[in-house]
Amino acid sequence: MNDKIKINLQIADSYYPITIDREEEELMREAAKQVNVRLNAYREHYKTLQPEKLIAMVAYQFAQENLKLRQRNDTEPYTVKIKELTEMLEEYFRGE
């Protein structure tokens, strides 16, 4: 059984044929839908801007959200602190 399927996504008045894993279809369609929703909101608010500029604004908004999520999910500071506390406890129990 082939787990790949071909779908057509409509984004910004254009169609994009893509081949994806079957289980990714819903995610891909939802992503395209979110792009179109934001693009339409920008079109309503900035009626005189060229489509390329509107698409750039949508891309910027998604990139900004992505970076904020990465920062929020950064566990490195906690990992460093846990390592530091573990070392302190180990020293204490060794009697140092």
mmCIF file with all atom_site columns, C-alpha atoms in Angstrom:
data_model
loop_
_atom_site.group_PDB
_atom_site.id
_atom_site.type_symbol
_atom_site.label_atom_id
_atom_site.label_alt_id
_atom_site.label_comp_id
_atom_site.label_asym_id
_atom_site.label_entity_id
_atom_site.label_seq_id
_atom_site.pdbx_PDB_ins_code
_atom_site.Cartn_x
_atom_site.Cartn_y
_atom_site.Cartn_z
_atom_site.occupancy
_atom_site.B_iso_or_equiv
_atom_site.pdbx_formal_charge
_atom_site.auth_seq_id
_atom_site.auth_comp_id
_atom_site.auth_asym_id
_atom_site.auth_atom_id
_atom_site.pdbx_PDB_model_num
ATOM 1  C CA . MET A 1 1  ? 0.000  0.000  0.000  1.00 0.00 ? 1  MET A CA 1
ATOM 2  C CA . ASN A 1 2  ? 1.285  3.425  -0.958 1.00 0.00 ? 2  ASN A CA 1
ATOM 3  C CA . ASP A 1 3  ? 1.155  5.879  1.939  1.00 0.00 ? 3  ASP A CA 1
ATOM 4  C CA . LYS A 1 4  ? 1.721  8.882  -0.331 1.00 0.00 ? 4  LYS A CA 1
ATOM 5  C CA . ILE A 1 5  ? -1.141 10.858 -1.842 1.00 0.00 ? 5  ILE A CA 1
ATOM 6  C CA . LYS A 1 6  ? -1.340 13.822 -4.187 1.00 0.00 ? 6  LYS A CA 1
ATOM 7  C CA . ILE A 1 7  ? -3.469 16.784 -3.184 1.00 0.00 ? 7  ILE A CA 1
ATOM 8  C CA . ASN A 1 8  ? -4.013 20.290 -4.509 1.00 0.00 ? 8  ASN A CA 1
ATOM 9  C CA . LEU A 1 9  ? -3.762 23.112 -2.015 1.00 0.00 ? 9  LEU A CA 1
ATOM 10 C CA . GLN A 1 10 ? -5.259 26.478 -2.815 1.00 0.00 ? 10 GLN A CA 1
ATOM 11 C CA . ILE A 1 11 ? -3.202 29.271 -1.328 1.00 0.00 ? 11 ILE A CA 1
ATOM 12 C CA . ALA A 1 12 ? -3.568 32.924 -2.299 1.00 0.00 ? 12 ALA A CA 1
ATOM 13 C CA . ASP A 1 13 ? -5.645 32.266 -5.415 1.00 0.00 ? 13 ASP A CA 1
ATOM 14 C CA . SER A 1 14 ? -3.176 29.690 -6.760 1.00 0.00 ? 14 SER A CA 1
ATOM 15 C CA . TYR A 1 15 ? -3.193 25.903 -6.685 1.00 0.00 ? 15 TYR A CA 1
ATOM 16 C CA . TYR A 1 16 ? -0.216 23.898 -5.552 1.00 0.00 ? 16 TYR A CA 1
ATOM 17 C CA . PRO A 1 17 ? -0.102 20.153 -6.263 1.00 0.00 ? 17 PRO A CA 1
ATOM 18 C CA . ILE A 1 18 ? 1.899  18.352 -3.589 1.00 0.00 ? 18 ILE A CA 1
ATOM 19 C CA . THR A 1 19 ? 2.625  14.753 -2.681 1.00 0.00 ? 19 THR A CA 1
ATOM 20 C CA . ILE A 1 20 ? 2.420  14.030 1.018  1.00 0.00 ? 20 ILE A CA 1
ATOM 21 C CA . ASP A 1 21 ? 2.076  11.184 3.475  1.00 0.00 ? 21 ASP A CA 1
ATOM 22 C CA . ARG A 1 22 ? -1.564 10.245 3.865  1.00 0.00 ? 22 ARG A CA 1
ATOM 23 C CA . GLU A 1 23 ? -1.544 10.984 7.608  1.00 0.00 ? 23 GLU A CA 1
ATOM 24 C CA . GLU A 1 24 ? -0.353 14.568 6.957  1.00 0.00 ? 24 GLU A CA 1
ATOM 25 C CA . GLU A 1 25 ? -3.307 15.535 4.758  1.00 0.00 ? 25 GLU A CA 1
ATOM 26 C CA . GLU A 1 26 ? -5.419 17.136 7.464  1.00 0.00 ? 26 GLU A CA 1
ATOM 27 C CA . LEU A 1 27 ? -2.449 19.117 8.803  1.00 0.00 ? 27 LEU A CA 1
ATOM 28 C CA . MET A 1 28 ? -1.494 20.353 5.330  1.00 0.00 ? 28 MET A CA 1
ATOM 29 C CA . ARG A 1 29 ? -5.028 21.424 4.488  1.00 0.00 ? 29 ARG A CA 1
ATOM 30 C CA . GLU A 1 30 ? -5.386 23.223 7.829  1.00 0.00 ? 30 GLU A CA 1
ATOM 31 C CA . ALA A 1 31 ? -2.081 25.041 7.270  1.00 0.00 ? 31 ALA A CA 1
ATOM 32 C CA . ALA A 1 32 ? -3.240 26.243 3.851  1.00 0.00 ? 32 ALA A CA 1
ATOM 33 C CA . LYS A 1 33 ? -6.552 27.315 5.371  1.00 0.00 ? 33 LYS A CA 1
ATOM 34 C CA . GLN A 1 34 ? -4.793 29.363 8.052  1.00 0.00 ? 34 GLN A CA 1
ATOM 35 C CA . VAL A 1 35 ? -2.647 31.101 5.440  1.00 0.00 ? 35 VAL A CA 1
ATOM 36 C CA . ASN A 1 36 ? -5.749 31.988 3.426  1.00 0.00 ? 36 ASN A CA 1
ATOM 37 C CA . VAL A 1 37 ? -7.631 33.231 6.484  1.00 0.00 ? 37 VAL A CA 1
ATOM 38 C CA . ARG A 1 38 ? -4.800 35.569 7.429  1.00 0.00 ? 38 ARG A CA 1
ATOM 39 C CA . LEU A 1 39 ? -4.266 36.656 3.851  1.00 0.00 ? 39 LEU A CA 1
ATOM 40 C CA . ASN A 1 40 ? -7.946 37.540 3.503  1.00 0.00 ? 40 ASN A CA 1
ATOM 41 C CA . ALA A 1 41 ? -7.826 39.505 6.761  1.00 0.00 ? 41 ALA A CA 1
ATOM 42 C CA . TYR A 1 42 ? -4.873 41.513 5.457  1.00 0.00 ? 42 TYR A CA 1
ATOM 43 C CA . ARG A 1 43 ? -6.654 42.021 2.125  1.00 0.00 ? 43 ARG A CA 1
ATOM 44 C CA . GLU A 1 44 ? -9.623 43.519 3.961  1.00 0.00 ? 44 GLU A CA 1
ATOM 45 C CA . HIS A 1 45 ? -7.479 45.800 6.080  1.00 0.00 ? 45 HIS A CA 1
ATOM 46 C CA . TYR A 1 46 ? -4.923 46.844 3.440  1.00 0.00 ? 46 TYR A CA 1
ATOM 47 C CA . LYS A 1 47 ? -7.007 47.019 0.268  1.00 0.00 ? 47 LYS A CA 1
ATOM 48 C CA . THR A 1 48 ? -4.424 48.884 -1.803 1.00 0.00 ? 48 THR A CA 1
ATOM 49 C CA . LEU A 1 49 ? -1.370 46.729 -1.113 1.00 0.00 ? 49 LEU A CA 1
ATOM 50 C CA . GLN A 1 50 ? 0.008  44.423 -3.756 1.00 0.00 ? 50 GLN A CA 1
ATOM 51 C CA . PRO A 1 51 ? -0.602 40.684 -3.210 1.00 0.00 ? 51 PRO A CA 1
ATOM 52 C CA . GLU A 1 52 ? 3.142  40.016 -2.842 1.00 0.00 ? 52 GLU A CA 1
ATOM 53 C CA . LYS A 1 53 ? 3.342  42.425 0.078  1.00 0.00 ? 53 LYS A CA 1
ATOM 54 C CA . LEU A 1 54 ? 0.314  40.877 1.736  1.00 0.00 ? 54 LEU A CA 1
ATOM 55 C CA . ILE A 1 55 ? 1.824  37.408 1.413  1.00 0.00 ? 55 ILE A CA 1
ATOM 56 C CA . ALA A 1 56 ? 5.077  38.715 2.905  1.00 0.00 ? 56 ALA A CA 1
ATOM 57 C CA . MET A 1 57 ? 3.116  40.087 5.875  1.00 0.00 ? 57 MET A CA 1
ATOM 58 C CA . VAL A 1 58 ? 1.438  36.711 6.411  1.00 0.00 ? 58 VAL A CA 1
ATOM 59 C CA . ALA A 1 59 ? 4.806  34.921 6.210  1.00 0.00 ? 59 ALA A CA 1
ATOM 60 C CA . TYR A 1 60 ? 6.282  37.373 8.712  1.00 0.00 ? 60 TYR A CA 1
ATOM 61 C CA . GLN A 1 61 ? 3.407  36.846 11.135 1.00 0.00 ? 61 GLN A CA 1
ATOM 62 C CA . PHE A 1 62 ? 3.793  33.055 10.991 1.00 0.00 ? 62 PHE A CA 1
ATOM 63 C CA . ALA A 1 63 ? 7.586  33.309 11.409 1.00 0.00 ? 63 ALA A CA 1
ATOM 64 C CA . GLN A 1 64 ? 7.172  35.559 14.431 1.00 0.00 ? 64 GLN A CA 1
ATOM 65 C CA . GLU A 1 65 ? 4.716  33.134 16.052 1.00 0.00 ? 65 GLU A CA 1
ATOM 66 C CA . ASN A 1 66 ? 7.057  30.229 15.323 1.00 0.00 ? 66 ASN A CA 1
ATOM 67 C CA . LEU A 1 67 ? 9.971  31.994 17.025 1.00 0.00 ? 67 LEU A CA 1
ATOM 68 C CA . LYS A 1 68 ? 7.850  32.825 20.067 1.00 0.00 ? 68 LYS A CA 1
ATOM 69 C CA . LEU A 1 69 ? 6.833  29.169 20.384 1.00 0.00 ? 69 LEU A CA 1
ATOM 70 C CA . ARG A 1 70 ? 10.454 28.050 20.144 1.00 0.00 ? 70 ARG A CA 1
ATOM 71 C CA . GLN A 1 71 ? 11.424 30.414 22.956 1.00 0.00 ? 71 GLN A CA 1
ATOM 72 C CA . ARG A 1 72 ? 8.531  29.257 25.087 1.00 0.00 ? 72 ARG A CA 1
ATOM 73 C CA . ASN A 1 73 ? 9.479  25.604 24.615 1.00 0.00 ? 73 ASN A CA 1
ATOM 74 C CA . ASP A 1 74 ? 13.197 26.129 25.282 1.00 0.00 ? 74 ASP A CA 1
ATOM 75 C CA . THR A 1 75 ? 14.034 23.829 28.182 1.00 0.00 ? 75 THR A CA 1
ATOM 76 C CA . GLU A 1 76 ? 17.793 24.414 28.186 1.00 0.00 ? 76 GLU A CA 1
ATOM 77 C CA . PRO A 1 77 ? 17.797 26.889 31.125 1.00 0.00 ? 77 PRO A CA 1
ATOM 78 C CA . TYR A 1 78 ? 15.920 24.343 33.235 1.00 0.00 ? 78 TYR A CA 1
ATOM 79 C CA . THR A 1 79 ? 18.221 21.519 32.200 1.00 0.00 ? 79 THR A CA 1
ATOM 80 C CA . VAL A 1 80 ? 21.277 23.568 33.145 1.00 0.00 ? 80 VAL A CA 1
ATOM 81 C CA . LYS A 1 81 ? 19.788 24.440 36.544 1.00 0.00 ? 81 LYS A CA 1
ATOM 82 C CA . ILE A 1 82 ? 18.818 20.820 37.254 1.00 0.00 ? 82 ILE A CA 1
ATOM 83 C CA . LYS A 1 83 ? 22.365 19.701 36.403 1.00 0.00 ? 83 LYS A CA 1
ATOM 84 C CA . GLU A 1 84 ? 23.780 22.375 38.705 1.00 0.00 ? 84 GLU A CA 1
ATOM 85 C CA . LEU A 1 85 ? 21.505 21.343 41.592 1.00 0.00 ? 85 LEU A CA 1
ATOM 86 C CA . THR A 1 86 ? 22.263 17.668 41.012 1.00 0.00 ? 86 THR A CA 1
ATOM 87 C CA . GLU A 1 87 ? 25.980 18.380 41.255 1.00 0.00 ? 87 GLU A CA 1
ATOM 88 C CA . MET A 1 88 ? 25.424 20.327 44.485 1.00 0.00 ? 88 MET A CA 1
ATOM 89 C CA . LEU A 1 89 ? 23.460 17.424 45.997 1.00 0.00 ? 89 LEU A CA 1
ATOM 90 C CA . GLU A 1 90 ? 26.076 14.907 44.960 1.00 0.00 ? 90 GLU A CA 1
ATOM 91 C CA . GLU A 1 91 ? 28.810 17.016 46.559 1.00 0.00 ? 91 GLU A CA 1
ATOM 92 C CA . TYR A 1 92 ? 26.760 17.308 49.744 1.00 0.00 ? 92 TYR A CA 1
ATOM 93 C CA . PHE A 1 93 ? 26.179 13.561 50.031 1.00 0.00 ? 93 PHE A CA 1
ATOM 94 C CA . ARG A 1 94 ? 29.859 12.834 49.372 1.00 0.00 ? 94 ARG A CA 1
ATOM 95 C CA . GLY A 1 95 ? 30.673 15.159 52.284 1.00 0.00 ? 95 GLY A CA 1
ATOM 96 C CA . GLU A 1 96 ? 32.688 17.632 50.248 1.00 0.00 ? 96 GLU A CA 1
#
